Amino acid sequence: MTPIERHHALERIWGTGPGLQRLSAVNHTIMGRRFMIAALVFFAIGGILAMLIRTQLASAESPFMEAETYAQVFTMHGVVMMFLFAIPFFEGLAMYLLPKMLGARDMAFPRLSAYGFWCYAFGGATLVVALLLGVAPNAGWFLYPPLSSATFTPGIQSDIWLLGITFVEISAMSAAVEIVVTILKLRGAGMSLDRLPIFAWYMLIVGGMMLVGFPPLILGSLLLEAERAFGLPFFDPLRGGDPLLWQHLFWLFGHPEVYIIFLPAAGVLSTVIPVFSGTQLAGYRVVVAALVAMAFLSFGLWVHHMYTTGIPHLSLSFFSISSALVALPTAVQVFAWLGTMGTGRPRLSIPMLHVFGFFFVFVCGGLSGVMLAMVPFDMQVHDTHFVVAHLHYVLVGGFVFPMMAGAYYWLPHICGRMPVHQMSQAAFWTIFAGFNLTFLHMHLTGLLGMTRRSYRYSDPLWEVLNLVSSIGGFVTTIGFALLALDLVLLMRFGRPFRRNPWGAGTLEWTTPTPPPSYAFGAIPVIDRRADRLEVERMGADLAAGRGLLATPRGELETLGVDPITGAPRQIIFLPHPTYLPLWSALATMGVFAGMLFKVYPLAIAFAALTVGLLLCWTRGRKAPGVLDAGMGLSLPQHRSSDDPPSLWAIRLLVVADATAFASLLFGAGFLWMSAPGWPPEDPVRIGGILALPFLANAALMVLARGWAAVALQAAVLAGLAAALMRVGDATAHAAPATVMAVLSFAAVHAGIGLILGAVALRGFGRDGAIAATWHRYAGLSGMLAALFPPALSLLTGAPA
Ligand SMILES: [Cu+2]
């Protein structure tokens, strides 16, 4: 078979049809591009909102916007940039790059990428439509209650935030599962963990952080929505709730989020800097160790956003120390980059210009971050423009500049053309100058006492500073417009090239550019660290079919490997293009619409439809046993192997879910210990009825498979339903409300277990192992849930 024949055969198998059939695309190259383009559209929208803010603040007593409009504009600026630009953009980049860097032909769950994309697009569109209709969220991007509660924001504005963001978070969670499973399971043969390209290490850590970072926010959103819709008073201090609970749950997500955004950008830097320095990354292992340290540290310092809320002194000092400490692993990476440039010969190409922009801006942001970690200083500047300046230095420095470096670096790969220089440089310097003009002296505006979110002021000195900021803001916008124009021109008129224009050593440059839908003609065999490869030779070899799985068999095949050693383990069959993800996302959208307009029967009907559609995904073909993988290797198809990607996915979902459950128990414990109005006047009396679900759950952990599991899950559901009937008036006090939340959580898990158990009984491949994993987890969490009400009664000193 010649390379051309192989190309045509593979393209017939992997390609997506033209026209409307593009809506059925699941391929990672298409999905990655879609995520990035949509994220850039939202970046433009967020930028326009920023300009509106700067216009308003350019003069004191400005008549440009009403207070209400201004509140919506600055809230949406934060929401759009954090949730609709930054996260989706790096998800898209990861989706586009990871399989190509790892030597796989696609992500592990292509339909999940597509479902995630549609959820993101619909959720984001909802928020933008709300803004155009004048009912956008207006309580700040962190939506603190009591301002966001039904009492002070009665309309649907806060609901749009809560439901829309949860919708978008679903997409982020599916991306996290995909990214982690793809890196662990879908790689070239022989790519052991210590041979991973450094970008994959970054994304592996980021995926793990997303799995435990986002559930607290999703949980918090559901609780606040339950309070707004049904009056369960989790955050109402008059009824045993506490607004501080929201702050804890929000920043449990919100602080790691900063690192979740920074690390993919840092991964880009660790990839780009060595290439343009003509050398290898200094201290690969040290950088990986620093990454792990950073991931752990970043979860232990959320309270630095809450110094002024009356936290005890001892814990303040603990969080202050850990906040300053996180600068260490960051510094390790900065030194690794500087060391790389020091040992090599840096070329000042366009991507490197943006790298220098990163160094200057990010280090400034890091320094003001260490200042803010100090409690007395933070007390002074809390909620002023100093913090606004700091966070822009960190996020623009730590995300936007590295991502622009990445854009110029990988755009030749995406479109097959090289940059045209002069305008790229002009764009960079305009952005760089404009940015510093906007934010550098905003530190001073903040130190002088101008609070964030205020829409008018009277001090003439503030007016001068704000005017300069506004001018800087518009200069920055002109810079971004130039950049956009430059990128469009590059795509239209850039110089075509053959292969590997930058002299990189990673696998993505072995594919033709723009890449075909199957990426590799054959799956590569890796014998060294995956950023030191001979790209030119390998590219020709792979196109000629010298590798694994080189003979097309009519299925979308890629290699599954051992997560640690990279030894080939199975042949993974990936799904053909399908409209199912689109329909599923539309049905999910129906659930949210039903909840938003408080038409609950509709929401329930759409939820059932969504579950039904998702179950259609599991219909698989019969496993064909052992297949020839080429190069004398025979491997089982993934459905008949004992370590399929889906089993890893369910394990990761259990981790994420357990984090949500732990956050719920943490929240209940927090209310019990520190909310006003505890213990409640009316104790929560459920009685011995919870013995049934407790025992059934205990049995479920042993009998996790087959009919027994299904019957036990049904018994758990019945027992929990009976217990829920007895909880009493959950709107009266947070105690019955938390009991209701914990029992409902267990009930939902029993319901999912019932469905998974029933599916497994149909006897498809590994569904039994997947259901059993879930049943064991549901059993354990259900037992804890059953113990919760008696524990709460004991602790609050009320009879059970
Ligand atoms: Cu923080």
Coordinates of N, CA and C in Angstrom, one line a residue, residues 315-444:
S315 N -5.8 30.3 61.8 CA -5.9 29.8 60.5 C -5.5 30.8 59.5
L316 N -5.7 32.1 59.8 CA -5.2 33.2 58.9 C -3.8 33.0 58.6
S317 N -3.0 32.8 59.7 CA -1.5 32.7 59.5 C -1.2 31.4 58.7
F318 N -1.9 30.3 58.9 CA -1.7 29.1 58.1 C -1.9 29.4 56.6
F319 N -3.0 30.1 56.3 CA -3.4 30.3 54.9 C -2.4 31.3 54.3
S320 N -2.0 32.3 55.1 CA -1.0 33.3 54.6 C 0.3 32.6 54.3
I321 N 0.8 31.7 55.1 CA 2.0 31.0 54.8 C 1.9 30.2 53.6
S322 N 0.8 29.4 53.5 CA 0.7 28.5 52.3 C 0.5 29.4 51.0
S323 N -0.1 30.6 51.1 CA -0.3 31.4 49.9 C 1.0 31.9 49.4
A324 N 1.9 32.3 50.4 CA 3.2 32.8 50.0 C 4.1 31.6 49.5
L325 N 3.8 30.4 50.1 CA 4.6 29.2 49.7 C 4.4 28.8 48.3
V326 N 3.2 29.0 47.7 CA 2.9 28.6 46.4 C 3.8 29.3 45.3
A327 N 4.4 30.4 45.8 CA 5.3 31.1 44.9 C 6.6 30.2 44.6
L328 N 6.9 29.3 45.5 CA 8.1 28.5 45.3 C 8.1 27.6 44.0
P329 N 7.0 26.7 43.9 CA 7.0 25.9 42.7 C 6.9 26.7 41.5
T330 N 6.2 27.9 41.6 CA 6.1 28.8 40.4 C 7.5 29.2 40.0
A331 N 8.3 29.6 41.1 CA 9.6 30.1 40.8 C 10.5 29.0 40.2
V332 N 10.3 27.8 40.7 CA 11.1 26.7 40.1 C 10.9 26.6 38.6
Q333 N 9.6 26.8 38.2 CA 9.4 26.7 36.7 C 10.0 27.9 36.0
V334 N 9.8 29.1 36.6 CA 10.4 30.3 36.0 C 11.9 30.1 35.8
F335 N 12.6 29.6 36.8 CA 14.0 29.3 36.7 C 14.3 28.3 35.7
A336 N 13.5 27.2 35.6 CA 13.7 26.2 34.6 C 13.7 26.9 33.2
W337 N 12.7 27.8 33.0 CA 12.6 28.4 31.6 C 13.8 29.3 31.4
L338 N 14.2 30.1 32.4 CA 15.4 31.0 32.3 C 16.6 30.1 32.0
G339 N 16.7 29.0 32.8 CA 17.9 28.1 32.6 C 17.9 27.6 31.2
T340 N 16.7 27.2 30.6 CA 16.7 26.7 29.3 C 17.2 27.7 28.3
M341 N 16.8 28.9 28.5 CA 17.2 30.0 27.6 C 18.7 30.3 27.7
G342 N 19.1 30.1 29.0 CA 20.5 30.4 29.3 C 21.5 29.4 28.6
T343 N 21.0 28.1 28.6 CA 21.9 27.1 28.1 C 21.8 27.0 26.6
G344 N 20.7 27.5 26.0 CA 20.5 27.5 24.6 C 20.9 28.8 23.9
R345 N 20.4 29.0 22.7 CA 20.6 30.2 22.0 C 19.2 30.7 21.6
P346 N 18.6 31.6 22.4 CA 17.2 32.0 22.0 C 17.2 32.8 20.8
R347 N 16.2 32.4 19.9 CA 15.9 33.2 18.7 C 14.7 34.0 19.0
L348 N 14.7 35.3 18.6 CA 13.6 36.2 18.9 C 12.5 36.1 17.9
S349 N 11.9 34.9 17.7 CA 10.8 34.8 16.8 C 9.5 35.4 17.5
I350 N 8.4 35.5 16.7 CA 7.2 36.0 17.3 C 6.8 35.3 18.6
P351 N 6.7 34.0 18.6 CA 6.3 33.3 19.8 C 7.2 33.7 21.0
M352 N 8.5 33.9 20.8 CA 9.4 34.3 21.9 C 9.1 35.7 22.4
L353 N 8.7 36.6 21.5 CA 8.3 37.9 21.9 C 7.2 37.9 23.0
H354 N 6.2 37.0 22.7 CA 5.1 36.8 23.6 C 5.6 36.2 24.9
V355 N 6.6 35.3 24.8 CA 7.2 34.7 26.0 C 7.8 35.8 26.9
F356 N 8.5 36.8 26.3 CA 9.1 37.9 27.1 C 7.9 38.7 27.7
G357 N 6.9 38.9 26.9 CA 5.7 39.6 27.5 C 5.2 38.9 28.7
F358 N 5.1 37.6 28.6 CA 4.7 36.8 29.8 C 5.6 37.0 31.0
F359 N 7.0 36.9 30.8 CA 7.9 37.0 31.9 C 7.7 38.3 32.6
F360 N 7.6 39.4 31.9 CA 7.5 40.7 32.5 C 6.2 40.8 33.3
V361 N 5.1 40.6 32.6 CA 3.8 40.8 33.2 C 3.5 39.8 34.4
F362 N 3.9 38.5 34.1 CA 3.5 37.5 35.1 C 4.4 37.7 36.4
V363 N 5.6 38.1 36.3 CA 6.4 38.2 37.5 C 5.9 39.4 38.3
C364 N 5.5 40.5 37.6 CA 4.9 41.6 38.4 C 3.6 41.1 39.1
G365 N 2.8 40.3 38.4 CA 1.6 39.8 39.1 C 1.9 38.9 40.2
G366 N 3.0 38.1 40.1 CA 3.4 37.2 41.2 C 3.8 38.0 42.4
L367 N 4.6 39.1 42.1 CA 5.0 39.9 43.3 C 3.9 40.5 44.0
S368 N 2.9 41.1 43.3 CA 1.8 41.7 44.0 C 1.0 40.6 44.7
G369 N 1.1 39.4 44.2 CA 0.4 38.2 44.8 C 1.0 37.9 46.1
V370 N 2.3 37.9 46.2 CA 3.0 37.7 47.5 C 2.6 38.8 48.5
M371 N 2.5 40.0 48.0 CA 2.1 41.1 48.9 C 0.7 40.8 49.4
L372 N -0.2 40.4 48.5 CA -1.6 40.1 48.9 C -1.7 38.9 49.9
A373 N -0.8 38.0 49.8 CA -0.8 36.8 50.7 C -0.6 37.3 52.2
M374 N 0.0 38.5 52.4 CA 0.2 39.0 53.7 C -1.1 39.6 54.3
V375 N -1.6 39.1 55.4 CA -2.9 39.4 55.9 C -3.1 40.9 56.1
P376 N -2.1 41.6 56.8 CA -2.4 43.1 57.1 C -2.5 43.9 55.8
F377 N -1.6 43.6 54.8 CA -1.7 44.3 53.5 C -3.0 44.0 52.8
D378 N -3.4 42.7 52.8 CA -4.7 42.4 52.1 C -5.9 43.1 52.8
M379 N -5.8 43.2 54.1 CA -6.9 43.9 54.8 C -7.1 45.3 54.2
Q380 N -5.9 46.0 53.9 CA -6.0 47.4 53.4 C -6.6 47.5 52.0
V381 N -6.2 46.5 51.1 CA -6.5 46.7 49.7 C -7.6 45.8 49.3
H382 N -8.2 45.0 50.2 CA -9.2 44.1 49.9 C -10.3 44.7 49.1
D383 N -10.8 44.1 48.0 CA -11.8 44.6 47.1 C -11.6 46.0 46.6
T384 N -10.3 46.4 46.4 CA -10.0 47.6 45.7 C -9.5 47.3 44.3
H385 N -9.2 48.3 43.5 CA -8.6 48.1 42.2 C -7.2 47.6 42.2
F386 N -6.5 47.6 43.4 CA -5.2 46.9 43.5 C -5.4 45.4 43.2
V387 N -6.5 44.8 43.7 CA -6.7 43.4 43.5 C -7.1 43.2 42.0
V388 N -7.8 44.1 41.4 CA -8.2 44.0 40.0 C -6.9 44.0 39.2
A389 N -6.0 45.0 39.5 CA -4.7 45.0 38.8 C -3.9 43.8 38.9
H390 N -3.8 43.3 40.2 CA -3.1 42.0 40.4 C -3.7 40.9 39.6
L391 N -5.0 40.7 39.6 CA -5.5 39.5 38.9 C -5.4 39.6 37.4
H392 N -5.4 40.9 36.9 CA -5.2 41.0 35.5 C -3.7 40.7 35.1
Y393 N -2.8 41.1 36.0 CA -1.4 40.8 35.7 C -1.2 39.3 35.7
V394 N -1.8 38.6 36.7 CA -1.6 37.2 36.7 C -2.3 36.5 35.6
L395 N -3.5 36.9 35.3 CA -4.2 36.1 34.3 C -3.8 36.5 32.8
V396 N -3.6 37.7 32.6 CA -3.2 38.1 31.2 C -1.7 37.7 31.0
G397 N -0.9 37.9 32.1 CA 0.5 37.5 32.0 C 0.6 36.0 32.0
G398 N -0.1 35.3 32.8 CA 0.0 33.9 33.0 C -0.8 33.1 32.0
F399 N -1.8 33.7 31.3 CA -2.5 32.9 30.3 C -2.5 33.5 28.9
V400 N -2.8 34.8 28.8 CA -3.0 35.3 27.4 C -1.7 35.4 26.7
F401 N -0.7 35.9 27.3 CA 0.6 36.0 26.6 C 1.1 34.6 26.2
P402 N 1.2 33.7 27.1 CA 1.6 32.3 26.7 C 0.8 31.7 25.6
M403 N -0.5 31.9 25.7 CA -1.4 31.4 24.7 C -1.2 32.0 23.3
M404 N -0.9 33.3 23.3 CA -0.5 34.0 22.0 C 0.8 33.4 21.5
A405 N 1.7 33.1 22.4 CA 2.9 32.5 22.0 C 2.6 31.1 21.3
G406 N 1.7 30.4 22.0 CA 1.3 29.1 21.5 C 0.5 29.2 20.2
A407 N -0.3 30.2 20.0 CA -1.0 30.4 18.8 C -0.1 30.6 17.6
Y408 N 0.9 31.5 17.8 CA 1.9 31.7 16.7 C 2.7 30.4 16.4
Y409 N 2.9 29.7 17.5 CA 3.8 28.5 17.4 C 3.0 27.4 16.6
W410 N 1.7 27.1 17.0 CA 1.0 26.0 16.4 C 0.1 26.4 15.3
L411 N -0.1 27.7 15.0 CA -1.0 28.0 13.9 C -0.5 27.4 12.6
P412 N 0.9 27.4 12.3 CA 1.3 26.7 11.1 C 0.9 25.3 11.0
H413 N 0.8 24.6 12.2 CA 0.3 23.2 12.2 C -1.2 23.2 11.8
I414 N -2.0 24.1 12.4 CA -3.4 24.1 12.1 C -3.7 24.4 10.7
C415 N -3.0 25.4 10.1 CA -3.5 25.9 8.8 C -2.4 25.6 7.7
G416 N -1.2 25.1 8.1 CA -0.2 24.8 7.1 C 0.5 26.0 6.6
R417 N 0.5 27.2 7.2 CA 1.2 28.4 6.7 C 2.0 29.0 7.9
M418 N 3.0 29.8 7.4 CA 3.9 30.4 8.4 C 3.5 31.9 8.6
P419 N 3.9 32.5 9.8 CA 3.5 33.9 10.0 C 4.2 34.9 9.0
V420 N 3.5 36.0 8.8 CA 4.1 37.2 8.1 C 4.5 38.2 9.2
H421 N 5.8 38.6 9.2 CA 6.3 39.2 10.5 C 5.8 40.6 10.9
Q422 N 6.0 41.6 10.1 CA 5.9 43.0 10.7 C 4.7 43.2 11.5
M423 N 3.5 42.8 11.1 CA 2.3 43.2 11.8 C 2.3 42.4 13.1
S424 N 2.8 41.2 13.2 CA 2.8 40.5 14.4 C 3.5 41.2 15.5
Q425 N 4.7 41.9 15.1 CA 5.4 42.6 16.1 C 4.7 43.8 16.6
A426 N 4.1 44.6 15.6 CA 3.4 45.8 16.0 C 2.2 45.4 16.9
A427 N 1.5 44.3 16.6 CA 0.4 43.9 17.5 C 0.9 43.6 18.9
F428 N 2.0 42.8 19.0 CA 2.6 42.5 20.3 C 2.9 43.8 21.1
W429 N 3.6 44.7 20.5 CA 4.0 45.9 21.3 C 2.8 46.8 21.7
T430 N 1.8 46.8 20.8 CA 0.6 47.6 21.1 C -0.1 47.0 22.3
I431 N -0.2 45.7 22.3 CA -0.9 45.0 23.4 C -0.1 45.2 24.7
F432 N 1.2 45.0 24.6 CA 2.1 45.0 25.8 C 2.0 46.4 26.4
A433 N 2.2 47.5 25.5 CA 2.2 48.8 26.1 C 0.8 49.2 26.6
G434 N -0.3 48.9 25.9 CA -1.6 49.2 26.3 C -2.0 48.5 27.6
F435 N -1.5 47.2 27.7 CA -1.9 46.5 29.0 C -1.2 47.1 30.2
N436 N 0.1 47.5 30.1 CA 0.7 48.1 31.3 C 0.2 49.4 31.6
L437 N -0.2 50.2 30.5 CA -0.8 51.5 30.7 C -2.1 51.4 31.5
T438 N -2.8 50.3 31.2 CA -4.1 50.1 31.9 C -3.9 49.7 33.3
F439 N -3.1 48.8 33.5 CA -3.1 48.1 34.9 C -2.0 48.5 35.8
L440 N -0.8 49.0 35.3 CA 0.3 49.2 36.2 C -0.1 50.2 37.3
H441 N -0.6 51.4 36.9 CA -0.9 52.3 37.9 C -2.3 52.1 38.5
M442 N -3.1 51.1 38.0 CA -4.3 50.8 38.7 C -4.0 50.2 40.1
H443 N -2.8 49.7 40.3 CA -2.4 49.4 41.6 C -2.5 50.6 42.5
L444 N -2.1 51.8 42.0 CA -2.1 53.0 42.8 C -3.6 53.5 43.0

